[in-house]
Amino acid sequence: MDKWQALHWFWAGFGLPVYDENYVPRDVTKEGEVISIDPPYITYEASSGVFEQPILLGASIWYMSTSWKEISIKEQEIKNAIGVSRLIPLDNGEYLYIYPGSPFSIRMRDEDPDIKRLHINIMCEYFTK
Amino acid sequence: MGAFTKIKAGTFNELQTDAGLLLTDFDPATPTVEDTSIIAATTGGISISCVPEFSDWGEDVDNCPNNTKELKHVEGWTCTISTTLLSVTEKTVKLALGAYTSTSGIIKPTKGLVSGHFKNLWWVGDKADGGMVAVKLINALSTGGFTLQTSKNAKGTVSIELTGHVSIASPDNYPMEFYVTTVNVSGNEGSFDDGVSYG
């Protein structure tokens, strides 16, 4: 997979729908019926860097809930999946090298109090040509 | 891009990543880590050094250039592992002192160096391709002594320098061994696969 697929692949590993933060559908039409896209889902920043220049990438976990409990569990799952660092193999012997950013997660305010959003920061170095 | 500005194929597979571990025991043939063999948490990475000591027999020979290869000799090797430990335990205090006695929980530096003070140690680190790099320091003894640095609002740290030693029993065996493998010991993921889960 290429670096863009790799980012999507990583964020897709947590059992939630995943969207590029620039392209979150508000609703979709399926068999003539309009379905709105509601949380929970993950949105992620799709950016790329170069070898030896790590970049900060963000993502957000979105939940529709009155409590922070579920989103906190999902945050821990992501933290466990990254660990100290994680190497994701790409095509042609290249890798995506990711590790937790600082701060790792931040609770974010939304106009709707029932929407809980946690912003995640990861550092990413592209071991690519 | 210029003709001589390029990255060699396979470069990324050869990268060593993360700080690795200092261990009391390790077997490269079966590369697993027991929690009890981890010496201590470290900070700032770990430095491994294996430096030869040369003598140049042509140095004082008239008309002979310095660094004539036929007259160059290796007198020995200085092999060290240096790092800064975050753990302050009996184990790390003893390791840092090197020559010590321990009686009734009291650890003291001593002049009496015995063979038990020299221990084999390992540093093991990951490679990007899922392999590992392992370095064995043989007959390691702390030659930098014990230094505990504390600070307000910060963790105390212990700096150590461990030097490997040759034994009279095998004087041609210098005290560092290197193992580099591409065996996938870290379980890195393979190719793109829909529906991947970390559960």
PDB file of C-alpha atoms in Angstrom, chain A residues 1 5 9-14 51 77 81 84-89 92-95 97 126-129, chain B residues 7-13 15 17-18 127-130 188-199:
ATOM      1  CA  MET A   1       0.000   0.000   0.000  1.00  0.00           C
ATOM      2  CA  GLN A   5      -3.578   4.023   2.026  1.00  0.00           C
ATOM      3  CA  TRP A   9      -5.474   1.547   7.008  1.00  0.00           C
ATOM      4  CA  PHE A  10      -4.091   2.514  10.390  1.00  0.00           C
ATOM      5  CA  TRP A  11      -7.068   4.595  11.476  1.00  0.00           C
ATOM      6  CA  ALA A  12      -9.471   1.979  10.080  1.00  0.00           C
ATOM      7  CA  GLY A  13      -8.186  -0.597  12.542  1.00  0.00           C
ATOM      8  CA  PHE A  14     -10.304   0.512  15.479  1.00  0.00           C
ATOM      9  CA  PHE A  51      12.521  11.111   5.271  1.00  0.00           C
ATOM     10  CA  GLU A  77      -7.075   1.286  22.262  1.00  0.00           C
ATOM     11  CA  ALA A  81      -1.942   0.045  19.058  1.00  0.00           C
ATOM     12  CA  VAL A  84       6.170   3.420  21.916  1.00  0.00           C
ATOM     13  CA  SER A  85       6.297   3.440  18.124  1.00  0.00           C
ATOM     14  CA  ARG A  86       4.896   1.553  15.193  1.00  0.00           C
ATOM     15  CA  LEU A  87       6.268   0.771  11.766  1.00  0.00           C
ATOM     16  CA  ILE A  88       3.763   0.264   8.974  1.00  0.00           C
ATOM     17  CA  PRO A  89       5.257  -1.406   5.885  1.00  0.00           C
ATOM     18  CA  ASN A  92       8.858  -0.907  -2.234  1.00  0.00           C
ATOM     19  CA  GLY A  93      10.555  -1.393   1.125  1.00  0.00           C
ATOM     20  CA  GLU A  94       9.261   1.896   2.530  1.00  0.00           C
ATOM     21  CA  TYR A  95       7.674   2.476   5.912  1.00  0.00           C
ATOM     22  CA  TYR A  97       7.027   5.313  11.331  1.00  0.00           C
ATOM     23  CA  TYR A 126       7.907   8.900   6.249  1.00  0.00           C
ATOM     24  CA  PHE A 127      10.647   6.387   5.494  1.00  0.00           C
ATOM     25  CA  THR A 128      10.005   6.985   1.812  1.00  0.00           C
ATOM     26  CA  LYS A 129      11.989   8.235  -1.149  1.00  0.00           C
TER      27      LYS A 129
ATOM     28  CA  ILE B   7      18.853   6.848  -1.309  1.00  0.00           C
ATOM     29  CA  LYS B   8      20.127   3.323  -1.704  1.00  0.00           C
ATOM     30  CA  ALA B   9      17.516   0.635  -2.322  1.00  0.00           C
ATOM     31  CA  GLY B  10      16.666  -1.176   0.874  1.00  0.00           C
ATOM     32  CA  THR B  11      17.779   1.735   3.059  1.00  0.00           C
ATOM     33  CA  PHE B  12      14.614   1.802   5.064  1.00  0.00           C
ATOM     34  CA  ASN B  13      14.801  -1.896   5.865  1.00  0.00           C
ATOM     35  CA  LEU B  15      17.211   1.422   9.813  1.00  0.00           C
ATOM     36  CA  THR B  17      14.563   2.250  15.397  1.00  0.00           C
ATOM     37  CA  ASP B  18      13.920   3.186  19.002  1.00  0.00           C
ATOM     38  CA  LYS B 127      15.152  -2.824  12.989  1.00  0.00           C
ATOM     39  CA  ALA B 128      12.622  -1.381  10.575  1.00  0.00           C
ATOM     40  CA  ASP B 129      12.312  -4.660   8.660  1.00  0.00           C
ATOM     41  CA  GLY B 130      11.219  -6.490  11.784  1.00  0.00           C
ATOM     42  CA  ASN B 188       5.306  -6.147  11.934  1.00  0.00           C
ATOM     43  CA  GLU B 189       2.172  -6.116   9.797  1.00  0.00           C
ATOM     44  CA  GLY B 190       2.212  -7.246   6.216  1.00  0.00           C
ATOM     45  CA  SER B 191       0.422  -5.676   3.307  1.00  0.00           C
ATOM     46  CA  PHE B 192      -2.837  -3.744   3.030  1.00  0.00           C
ATOM     47  CA  ASP B 193      -5.825  -5.697   4.226  1.00  0.00           C
ATOM     48  CA  ASP B 194      -9.386  -4.411   4.661  1.00  0.00           C
ATOM     49  CA  GLY B 195     -11.000  -4.899   8.009  1.00  0.00           C
ATOM     50  CA  VAL B 196      -7.797  -5.031   9.964  1.00  0.00           C
ATOM     51  CA  SER B 197      -8.325  -4.942  13.696  1.00  0.00           C
ATOM     52  CA  TYR B 198      -5.959  -4.528  16.617  1.00  0.00           C
ATOM     53  CA  GLY B 199      -8.270  -6.310  19.043  1.00  0.00           C
TER      54      GLY B 199
END
